[in-house]
mmCIF file with all atom_site columns, C-alpha atoms in Angstrom:
data_model
loop_
_atom_site.group_PDB
_atom_site.id
_atom_site.type_symbol
_atom_site.label_atom_id
_atom_site.label_alt_id
_atom_site.label_comp_id
_atom_site.label_asym_id
_atom_site.label_entity_id
_atom_site.label_seq_id
_atom_site.pdbx_PDB_ins_code
_atom_site.Cartn_x
_atom_site.Cartn_y
_atom_site.Cartn_z
_atom_site.occupancy
_atom_site.B_iso_or_equiv
_atom_site.pdbx_formal_charge
_atom_site.auth_seq_id
_atom_site.auth_comp_id
_atom_site.auth_asym_id
_atom_site.auth_atom_id
_atom_site.pdbx_PDB_model_num
ATOM 1   C CA . UNK A 1 1   ? 141.791 -129.294 -8.750  1.00 60.00 ? 34  UNK A CA 1
ATOM 2   C CA . UNK A 1 2   ? 143.218 -132.697 -7.763  1.00 57.00 ? 35  UNK A CA 1
ATOM 3   C CA . UNK A 1 3   ? 145.669 -131.055 -5.310  1.00 59.00 ? 36  UNK A CA 1
ATOM 4   C CA . UNK A 1 4   ? 142.778 -129.189 -3.746  1.00 58.00 ? 37  UNK A CA 1
ATOM 5   C CA . UNK A 1 5   ? 140.806 -132.410 -3.225  1.00 57.00 ? 38  UNK A CA 1
ATOM 6   C CA . UNK A 1 6   ? 143.833 -134.151 -1.662  1.00 61.00 ? 39  UNK A CA 1
ATOM 7   C CA . UNK A 1 7   ? 144.331 -131.184 0.645   1.00 56.00 ? 40  UNK A CA 1
ATOM 8   C CA . UNK A 1 8   ? 140.683 -131.282 1.761   1.00 59.00 ? 41  UNK A CA 1
ATOM 9   C CA . UNK A 1 9   ? 140.926 -135.059 2.414   1.00 54.00 ? 42  UNK A CA 1
ATOM 10  C CA . UNK A 1 10  ? 144.056 -134.502 4.529   1.00 53.00 ? 43  UNK A CA 1
ATOM 11  C CA . UNK A 1 11  ? 142.255 -131.852 6.529   1.00 53.00 ? 44  UNK A CA 1
ATOM 12  C CA . UNK A 1 12  ? 139.295 -134.151 7.105   1.00 51.00 ? 45  UNK A CA 1
ATOM 13  C CA . UNK A 1 13  ? 141.587 -137.025 8.138   1.00 52.00 ? 46  UNK A CA 1
ATOM 14  C CA . UNK A 1 14  ? 143.440 -134.727 10.541  1.00 53.00 ? 47  UNK A CA 1
ATOM 15  C CA . UNK A 1 15  ? 140.168 -133.484 12.012  1.00 50.00 ? 48  UNK A CA 1
ATOM 16  C CA . UNK A 1 16  ? 138.900 -137.058 12.522  1.00 52.00 ? 49  UNK A CA 1
ATOM 17  C CA . UNK A 1 17  ? 142.162 -138.225 14.073  1.00 51.00 ? 50  UNK A CA 1
ATOM 18  C CA . UNK A 1 18  ? 142.149 -135.157 16.319  1.00 51.00 ? 51  UNK A CA 1
ATOM 19  C CA . UNK A 1 19  ? 138.758 -136.172 17.684  1.00 47.00 ? 52  UNK A CA 1
ATOM 20  C CA . UNK A 1 20  ? 140.088 -139.619 18.606  1.00 46.00 ? 53  UNK A CA 1
ATOM 21  C CA . UNK A 1 21  ? 143.345 -138.368 20.219  1.00 45.00 ? 54  UNK A CA 1
ATOM 22  C CA . UNK A 1 22  ? 143.819 -137.973 23.961  1.00 47.00 ? 55  UNK A CA 1
ATOM 23  C CA . UNK A 1 23  ? 143.008 -134.788 25.806  1.00 48.00 ? 56  UNK A CA 1
ATOM 24  C CA . UNK A 1 24  ? 146.627 -133.979 26.770  1.00 49.00 ? 57  UNK A CA 1
ATOM 25  C CA . UNK A 1 25  ? 147.886 -133.751 23.190  1.00 48.00 ? 58  UNK A CA 1
ATOM 26  C CA . UNK A 1 26  ? 148.198 -130.372 21.584  1.00 50.00 ? 59  UNK A CA 1
ATOM 27  C CA . UNK A 1 27  ? 146.573 -130.287 18.172  1.00 50.00 ? 60  UNK A CA 1
ATOM 28  C CA . UNK A 1 28  ? 148.200 -128.158 15.501  1.00 52.00 ? 61  UNK A CA 1
ATOM 29  C CA . UNK A 1 29  ? 145.908 -125.634 13.876  1.00 51.00 ? 62  UNK A CA 1
ATOM 30  C CA . UNK A 1 30  ? 145.820 -125.218 10.176  1.00 48.00 ? 63  UNK A CA 1
ATOM 31  C CA . UNK A 1 31  ? 145.026 -121.761 8.888   1.00 51.00 ? 64  UNK A CA 1
ATOM 32  C CA . UNK A 1 32  ? 143.729 -121.428 5.375   1.00 46.00 ? 65  UNK A CA 1
ATOM 33  C CA . UNK A 1 33  ? 143.730 -118.001 3.817   1.00 49.00 ? 66  UNK A CA 1
ATOM 34  C CA . UNK A 1 34  ? 141.440 -117.317 0.938   1.00 46.00 ? 67  UNK A CA 1
ATOM 35  C CA . UNK A 1 35  ? 141.236 -114.159 -1.079  1.00 52.00 ? 68  UNK A CA 1
ATOM 36  C CA . UNK A 1 36  ? 138.354 -113.048 -3.136  1.00 47.00 ? 69  UNK A CA 1
ATOM 37  C CA . UNK A 1 37  ? 138.954 -110.840 -6.067  1.00 47.00 ? 70  UNK A CA 1
ATOM 38  C CA . UNK A 1 38  ? 136.079 -108.724 -7.226  1.00 48.00 ? 71  UNK A CA 1
ATOM 39  C CA . UNK A 1 39  ? 135.997 -107.806 -10.845 1.00 47.00 ? 72  UNK A CA 1
ATOM 40  C CA . UNK A 1 40  ? 134.681 -104.296 -11.112 1.00 48.00 ? 73  UNK A CA 1
ATOM 41  C CA . UNK A 1 41  ? 133.300 -103.326 -14.416 1.00 49.00 ? 74  UNK A CA 1
ATOM 42  C CA . UNK A 1 42  ? 133.294 -99.632  -15.042 1.00 47.00 ? 75  UNK A CA 1
ATOM 43  C CA . UNK A 1 43  ? 129.918 -98.730  -16.414 1.00 50.00 ? 76  UNK A CA 1
ATOM 44  C CA . UNK A 1 44  ? 129.023 -95.498  -18.051 1.00 47.00 ? 77  UNK A CA 1
ATOM 45  C CA . UNK A 1 45  ? 126.706 -93.581  -15.737 1.00 46.00 ? 78  UNK A CA 1
ATOM 46  C CA . UNK A 1 46  ? 123.522 -92.318  -17.374 1.00 46.00 ? 79  UNK A CA 1
ATOM 47  C CA . UNK A 1 47  ? 123.059 -88.582  -17.393 1.00 42.00 ? 80  UNK A CA 1
ATOM 48  C CA . UNK A 1 48  ? 121.103 -87.398  -14.389 1.00 44.00 ? 81  UNK A CA 1
ATOM 49  C CA . UNK A 1 49  ? 117.832 -85.755  -15.258 1.00 54.00 ? 82  UNK A CA 1
ATOM 50  C CA . UNK A 1 50  ? 116.901 -82.666  -13.359 1.00 49.00 ? 83  UNK A CA 1
ATOM 51  C CA . UNK A 1 51  ? 113.644 -83.594  -11.682 1.00 83.00 ? 84  UNK A CA 1
ATOM 52  C CA . UNK A 1 52  ? 110.671 -81.638  -10.424 1.00 86.00 ? 85  UNK A CA 1
ATOM 53  C CA . UNK A 1 53  ? 111.537 -79.756  -7.227  1.00 87.00 ? 86  UNK A CA 1
ATOM 54  C CA . UNK A 1 54  ? 109.486 -78.263  -4.413  1.00 88.00 ? 87  UNK A CA 1
ATOM 55  C CA . UNK A 1 55  ? 110.028 -74.800  -5.913  1.00 90.00 ? 88  UNK A CA 1
ATOM 56  C CA . UNK A 1 56  ? 108.433 -76.073  -9.146  1.00 93.00 ? 89  UNK A CA 1
ATOM 57  C CA . UNK A 1 57  ? 105.405 -77.132  -7.094  1.00 92.00 ? 90  UNK A CA 1
ATOM 58  C CA . UNK A 1 58  ? 105.378 -73.769  -5.362  1.00 94.00 ? 91  UNK A CA 1
ATOM 59  C CA . UNK A 1 59  ? 105.085 -71.989  -8.725  1.00 95.00 ? 92  UNK A CA 1
ATOM 60  C CA . UNK A 1 60  ? 102.287 -74.359  -9.802  1.00 96.00 ? 93  UNK A CA 1
ATOM 61  C CA . UNK A 1 61  ? 100.417 -73.726  -6.527  1.00 96.00 ? 94  UNK A CA 1
ATOM 62  C CA . UNK A 1 62  ? 100.787 -69.958  -6.937  1.00 96.00 ? 95  UNK A CA 1
ATOM 63  C CA . UNK A 1 63  ? 99.377  -70.202  -10.462 1.00 97.00 ? 96  UNK A CA 1
ATOM 64  C CA . UNK A 1 64  ? 96.472  -72.412  -9.354  1.00 97.00 ? 97  UNK A CA 1
ATOM 65  C CA . UNK A 1 65  ? 95.525  -70.186  -6.391  1.00 96.00 ? 98  UNK A CA 1
ATOM 66  C CA . UNK A 1 66  ? 95.758  -67.064  -8.555  1.00 96.00 ? 99  UNK A CA 1
ATOM 67  C CA . UNK A 1 67  ? 93.386  -68.727  -11.031 1.00 97.00 ? 100 UNK A CA 1
ATOM 68  C CA . UNK A 1 68  ? 91.067  -69.720  -8.157  1.00 96.00 ? 101 UNK A CA 1
ATOM 69  C CA . UNK A 1 69  ? 90.980  -66.186  -6.750  1.00 95.00 ? 102 UNK A CA 1
ATOM 70  C CA . UNK A 1 70  ? 90.406  -64.598  -10.161 1.00 96.00 ? 103 UNK A CA 1
ATOM 71  C CA . UNK A 1 71  ? 87.553  -66.999  -10.928 1.00 96.00 ? 104 UNK A CA 1
ATOM 72  C CA . UNK A 1 72  ? 85.418  -65.458  -8.167  1.00 95.00 ? 105 UNK A CA 1
ATOM 73  C CA . UNK A 1 73  ? 84.683  -68.821  -6.587  1.00 95.00 ? 106 UNK A CA 1
ATOM 74  C CA . UNK A 1 74  ? 85.946  -67.542  -3.219  1.00 95.00 ? 107 UNK A CA 1
ATOM 75  C CA . UNK A 1 75  ? 83.857  -64.358  -3.364  1.00 94.00 ? 108 UNK A CA 1
ATOM 76  C CA . UNK A 1 76  ? 81.208  -64.641  -0.663  1.00 92.00 ? 109 UNK A CA 1
ATOM 77  C CA . UNK A 1 77  ? 77.954  -62.863  -1.631  1.00 92.00 ? 110 UNK A CA 1
ATOM 78  C CA . UNK A 1 78  ? 77.398  -61.842  2.012   1.00 93.00 ? 111 UNK A CA 1
ATOM 79  C CA . UNK A 1 79  ? 80.721  -59.971  1.988   1.00 92.00 ? 112 UNK A CA 1
ATOM 80  C CA . UNK A 1 80  ? 82.311  -62.136  4.675   1.00 94.00 ? 113 UNK A CA 1
ATOM 81  C CA . UNK A 1 81  ? 85.343  -64.281  4.090   1.00 95.00 ? 114 UNK A CA 1
ATOM 82  C CA . UNK A 1 82  ? 84.736  -67.975  3.519   1.00 96.00 ? 115 UNK A CA 1
ATOM 83  C CA . UNK A 1 83  ? 86.368  -70.378  5.944   1.00 96.00 ? 116 UNK A CA 1
ATOM 84  C CA . UNK A 1 84  ? 88.510  -72.724  3.847   1.00 97.00 ? 117 UNK A CA 1
ATOM 85  C CA . UNK A 1 85  ? 90.352  -75.923  4.762   1.00 97.00 ? 118 UNK A CA 1
ATOM 86  C CA . UNK A 1 86  ? 92.749  -78.003  2.680   1.00 96.00 ? 119 UNK A CA 1
ATOM 87  C CA . UNK A 1 87  ? 91.716  -81.596  3.255   1.00 95.00 ? 120 UNK A CA 1
ATOM 88  C CA . UNK A 1 88  ? 94.043  -83.781  1.223   1.00 94.00 ? 121 UNK A CA 1
ATOM 89  C CA . UNK A 1 89  ? 96.467  -83.937  -1.679  1.00 95.00 ? 122 UNK A CA 1
ATOM 90  C CA . UNK A 1 90  ? 97.012  -87.412  -3.111  1.00 96.00 ? 123 UNK A CA 1
ATOM 91  C CA . UNK A 1 91  ? 100.201 -88.287  -4.975  1.00 96.00 ? 124 UNK A CA 1
ATOM 92  C CA . UNK A 1 92  ? 99.126  -90.504  -7.896  1.00 95.00 ? 125 UNK A CA 1
ATOM 93  C CA . UNK A 1 93  ? 102.664 -90.671  -9.287  1.00 93.00 ? 126 UNK A CA 1
ATOM 94  C CA . UNK A 1 94  ? 105.557 -93.028  -8.645  1.00 88.00 ? 127 UNK A CA 1
ATOM 95  C CA . UNK A 1 95  ? 107.767 -90.170  -7.454  1.00 90.00 ? 128 UNK A CA 1
ATOM 96  C CA . UNK A 1 96  ? 106.628 -89.871  -3.859  1.00 91.00 ? 129 UNK A CA 1
ATOM 97  C CA . UNK A 1 97  ? 106.248 -86.097  -3.680  1.00 92.00 ? 130 UNK A CA 1
ATOM 98  C CA . UNK A 1 98  ? 105.924 -84.524  -0.230  1.00 93.00 ? 131 UNK A CA 1
ATOM 99  C CA . UNK A 1 99  ? 102.163 -83.917  -0.081  1.00 94.00 ? 132 UNK A CA 1
ATOM 100 C CA . UNK A 1 100 ? 102.295 -82.383  3.407   1.00 95.00 ? 133 UNK A CA 1
ATOM 101 C CA . UNK A 1 101 ? 104.640 -79.698  2.117   1.00 95.00 ? 134 UNK A CA 1
ATOM 102 C CA . UNK A 1 102 ? 102.375 -79.099  -0.875  1.00 95.00 ? 135 UNK A CA 1
ATOM 103 C CA . UNK A 1 103 ? 99.344  -78.757  1.427   1.00 96.00 ? 136 UNK A CA 1
ATOM 104 C CA . UNK A 1 104 ? 101.228 -76.266  3.583   1.00 95.00 ? 137 UNK A CA 1
ATOM 105 C CA . UNK A 1 105 ? 102.195 -74.186  0.542   1.00 96.00 ? 138 UNK A CA 1
ATOM 106 C CA . UNK A 1 106 ? 98.594  -74.284  -0.639  1.00 96.00 ? 139 UNK A CA 1
ATOM 107 C CA . UNK A 1 107 ? 97.337  -73.047  2.767   1.00 96.00 ? 140 UNK A CA 1
ATOM 108 C CA . UNK A 1 108 ? 99.953  -70.289  2.738   1.00 96.00 ? 141 UNK A CA 1
ATOM 109 C CA . UNK A 1 109 ? 98.990  -69.081  -0.747  1.00 96.00 ? 142 UNK A CA 1
ATOM 110 C CA . UNK A 1 110 ? 95.259  -69.160  0.073   1.00 96.00 ? 143 UNK A CA 1
ATOM 111 C CA . UNK A 1 111 ? 95.824  -67.100  3.221   1.00 96.00 ? 144 UNK A CA 1
ATOM 112 C CA . UNK A 1 112 ? 98.009  -64.632  1.304   1.00 96.00 ? 145 UNK A CA 1
ATOM 113 C CA . UNK A 1 113 ? 95.144  -64.120  -1.182  1.00 93.00 ? 146 UNK A CA 1
ATOM 114 C CA . UNK A 1 114 ? 93.085  -62.542  1.623   1.00 92.00 ? 147 UNK A CA 1
ATOM 115 C CA . UNK A 1 115 ? 89.754  -63.693  0.214   1.00 93.00 ? 148 UNK A CA 1
ATOM 116 C CA . UNK A 1 116 ? 89.353  -66.563  2.644   1.00 95.00 ? 149 UNK A CA 1
ATOM 117 C CA . UNK A 1 117 ? 90.218  -67.525  6.182   1.00 96.00 ? 150 UNK A CA 1
ATOM 118 C CA . UNK A 1 118 ? 92.254  -70.715  6.170   1.00 96.00 ? 151 UNK A CA 1
ATOM 119 C CA . UNK A 1 119 ? 91.840  -73.217  9.002   1.00 95.00 ? 152 UNK A CA 1
ATOM 120 C CA . UNK A 1 120 ? 93.234  -76.637  9.696   1.00 90.00 ? 153 UNK A CA 1
ATOM 121 C CA . UNK A 1 121 ? 90.997  -79.429  8.453   1.00 84.00 ? 154 UNK A CA 1
ATOM 122 C CA . UNK A 1 122 ? 91.194  -81.095  11.865  1.00 84.00 ? 155 UNK A CA 1
ATOM 123 C CA . UNK A 1 123 ? 90.070  -77.959  13.700  1.00 84.00 ? 156 UNK A CA 1
ATOM 124 C CA . UNK A 1 124 ? 87.317  -78.731  16.219  1.00 89.00 ? 157 UNK A CA 1
ATOM 125 C CA . UNK A 1 125 ? 86.385  -75.115  16.931  1.00 93.00 ? 158 UNK A CA 1
ATOM 126 C CA . UNK A 1 126 ? 85.824  -73.862  13.394  1.00 94.00 ? 159 UNK A CA 1
ATOM 127 C CA . UNK A 1 127 ? 83.889  -75.706  10.703  1.00 94.00 ? 160 UNK A CA 1
ATOM 128 C CA . UNK A 1 128 ? 85.117  -75.017  7.162   1.00 96.00 ? 161 UNK A CA 1
ATOM 129 C CA . UNK A 1 129 ? 82.600  -73.816  4.593   1.00 96.00 ? 162 UNK A CA 1
ATOM 130 C CA . UNK A 1 130 ? 84.764  -74.702  1.600   1.00 97.00 ? 163 UNK A CA 1
ATOM 131 C CA . UNK A 1 131 ? 87.138  -77.617  1.197   1.00 97.00 ? 164 UNK A CA 1
ATOM 132 C CA . UNK A 1 132 ? 90.117  -77.747  -1.143  1.00 97.00 ? 165 UNK A CA 1
ATOM 133 C CA . UNK A 1 133 ? 91.295  -81.191  -2.203  1.00 97.00 ? 166 UNK A CA 1
ATOM 134 C CA . UNK A 1 134 ? 93.554  -82.366  -4.949  1.00 97.00 ? 167 UNK A CA 1
ATOM 135 C CA . UNK A 1 135 ? 95.922  -84.833  -6.470  1.00 97.00 ? 168 UNK A CA 1
ATOM 136 C CA . UNK A 1 136 ? 99.204  -84.906  -8.306  1.00 96.00 ? 169 UNK A CA 1
ATOM 137 C CA . UNK A 1 137 ? 98.982  -86.790  -11.574 1.00 96.00 ? 170 UNK A CA 1
ATOM 138 C CA . UNK A 1 138 ? 101.564 -87.963  -14.062 1.00 94.00 ? 171 UNK A CA 1
ATOM 139 C CA . UNK A 1 139 ? 101.195 -88.325  -17.809 1.00 92.00 ? 172 UNK A CA 1
ATOM 140 C CA . UNK A 1 140 ? 103.560 -89.675  -20.411 1.00 89.00 ? 173 UNK A CA 1
ATOM 141 C CA . UNK A 1 141 ? 104.016 -87.451  -23.447 1.00 87.00 ? 174 UNK A CA 1
ATOM 142 C CA . UNK A 1 142 ? 105.695 -88.565  -26.631 1.00 87.00 ? 175 UNK A CA 1
ATOM 143 C CA . UNK A 1 143 ? 107.903 -86.008  -28.319 1.00 83.00 ? 176 UNK A CA 1
ATOM 144 C CA . UNK A 1 144 ? 108.807 -85.864  -32.017 1.00 84.00 ? 177 UNK A CA 1
ATOM 145 C CA . UNK A 1 145 ? 112.048 -87.772  -31.610 1.00 84.00 ? 178 UNK A CA 1
ATOM 146 C CA . UNK A 1 146 ? 110.033 -90.738  -30.333 1.00 83.00 ? 179 UNK A CA 1
ATOM 147 C CA . UNK A 1 147 ? 111.218 -90.350  -26.767 1.00 86.00 ? 180 UNK A CA 1
ATOM 148 C CA . UNK A 1 148 ? 108.943 -90.331  -23.734 1.00 87.00 ? 181 UNK A CA 1
ATOM 149 C CA . UNK A 1 149 ? 108.668 -87.388  -21.401 1.00 86.00 ? 182 UNK A CA 1
ATOM 150 C CA . UNK A 1 150 ? 106.970 -87.438  -17.987 1.00 88.00 ? 183 UNK A CA 1
ATOM 151 C CA . UNK A 1 151 ? 104.677 -84.530  -17.231 1.00 92.00 ? 184 UNK A CA 1
ATOM 152 C CA . UNK A 1 152 ? 103.221 -83.714  -13.823 1.00 95.00 ? 185 UNK A CA 1
ATOM 153 C CA . UNK A 1 153 ? 100.021 -81.841  -13.014 1.00 97.00 ? 186 UNK A CA 1
ATOM 154 C CA . UNK A 1 154 ? 98.409  -80.456  -9.872  1.00 97.00 ? 187 UNK A CA 1
ATOM 155 C CA . UNK A 1 155 ? 94.648  -81.040  -9.986  1.00 98.00 ? 188 UNK A CA 1
ATOM 156 C CA . UNK A 1 156 ? 92.658  -79.038  -7.416  1.00 98.00 ? 189 UNK A CA 1
ATOM 157 C CA . UNK A 1 157 ? 88.939  -79.029  -6.616  1.00 98.00 ? 190 UNK A CA 1
ATOM 158 C CA . UNK A 1 158 ? 87.099  -76.460  -4.498  1.00 97.00 ? 191 UNK A CA 1
ATOM 159 C CA . UNK A 1 159 ? 83.936  -77.898  -2.920  1.00 97.00 ? 192 UNK A CA 1
ATOM 160 C CA . UNK A 1 160 ? 81.212  -76.422  -0.719  1.00 96.00 ? 193 UNK A CA 1
ATOM 161 C CA . UNK A 1 161 ? 81.311  -78.434  2.535   1.00 95.00 ? 194 UNK A CA 1
ATOM 162 C CA . UNK A 1 162 ? 77.552  -78.615  3.280   1.00 95.00 ? 195 UNK A CA 1
ATOM 163 C CA . UNK A 1 163 ? 76.179  -79.373  -0.152  1.00 96.00 ? 196 UNK A CA 1
ATOM 164 C CA . UNK A 1 164 ? 79.165  -81.021  -1.844  1.00 96.00 ? 197 UNK A CA 1
ATOM 165 C CA . UNK A 1 165 ? 78.704  -78.629  -4.748  1.00 96.00 ? 198 UNK A CA 1
ATOM 166 C CA . UNK A 1 166 ? 81.834  -78.200  -6.830  1.00 97.00 ? 199 UNK A CA 1
ATOM 167 C CA . UNK A 1 167 ? 82.690  -74.512  -7.015  1.00 96.00 ? 200 UNK A CA 1
ATOM 168 C CA . UNK A 1 168 ? 85.932  -74.609  -8.969  1.00 97.00 ? 201 UNK A CA 1
ATOM 169 C CA . UNK A 1 169 ? 88.263  -77.149  -10.576 1.00 97.00 ? 202 UNK A CA 1
ATOM 170 C CA . UNK A 1 170 ? 91.572  -76.733  -12.328 1.00 97.00 ? 203 UNK A CA 1
ATOM 171 C CA . UNK A 1 171 ? 94.554  -78.738  -13.522 1.00 97.00 ? 204 UNK A CA 1
ATOM 172 C CA . UNK A 1 172 ? 97.837  -76.827  -13.452 1.00 97.00 ? 205 UNK A CA 1
ATOM 173 C CA . UNK A 1 173 ? 101.023 -78.184  -15.044 1.00 96.00 ? 206 UNK A CA 1
ATOM 174 C CA . UNK A 1 174 ? 104.020 -78.522  -12.730 1.00 94.00 ? 207 UNK A CA 1
ATOM 175 C CA . UNK A 1 175 ? 106.820 -77.282  -14.949 1.00 88.00 ? 208 UNK A CA 1
ATOM 176 C CA . UNK A 1 176 ? 110.504 -77.670  -14.238 1.00 83.00 ? 209 UNK A CA 1
ATOM 177 C CA . UNK A 1 177 ? 112.244 -74.317  -14.217 1.00 76.00 ? 210 UNK A CA 1
ATOM 178 C CA . UNK A 1 178 ? 114.962 -74.183  -16.817 1.00 70.00 ? 211 UNK A CA 1
ATOM 179 C CA . UNK A 1 179 ? 118.337 -73.263  -15.436 1.00 60.00 ? 212 UNK A CA 1
ATOM 180 C CA . UNK A 1 180 ? 120.433 -70.768  -17.338 1.00 52.00 ? 213 UNK A CA 1
ATOM 181 C CA . UNK A 1 181 ? 123.959 -71.724  -18.325 1.00 50.00 ? 214 UNK A CA 1
#
């Protein structure tokens, strides 16, 4: 440590004397090389959990729409097809699921059911009669071993646009598909 301090003082003295010297003198340059050594600790990586995928949401949407169609809530007494729009899906979880993709899958499944005509919510030419809205929720479940498990649900509500009357409501679990080994 003492040698280091003496070296620094010599450098400072040389720098000060260099400032006072004449312009024609050539000043020697001192190059100091320093090396940093990083200590890398090898940590054990936690096992990656297989998370909910878009295909898991697709299965949940198919189940929810099938339930909606079977409930009769999209059966129009006049015999015509209702005009349906998907307004919003809110992600209430910390995962950041792609709600636009979920809305698109929901529109696709509703159109495939052939009981309703599906329009864009922002359509200016056609006014929807029924609005589908929903949210993705997360719950913590405690299993027997005392560990926590996160569960995800797709909550959908079918509402009549003019009156605001709720026609149908359902919460469908979003279940991770088990892979076979």
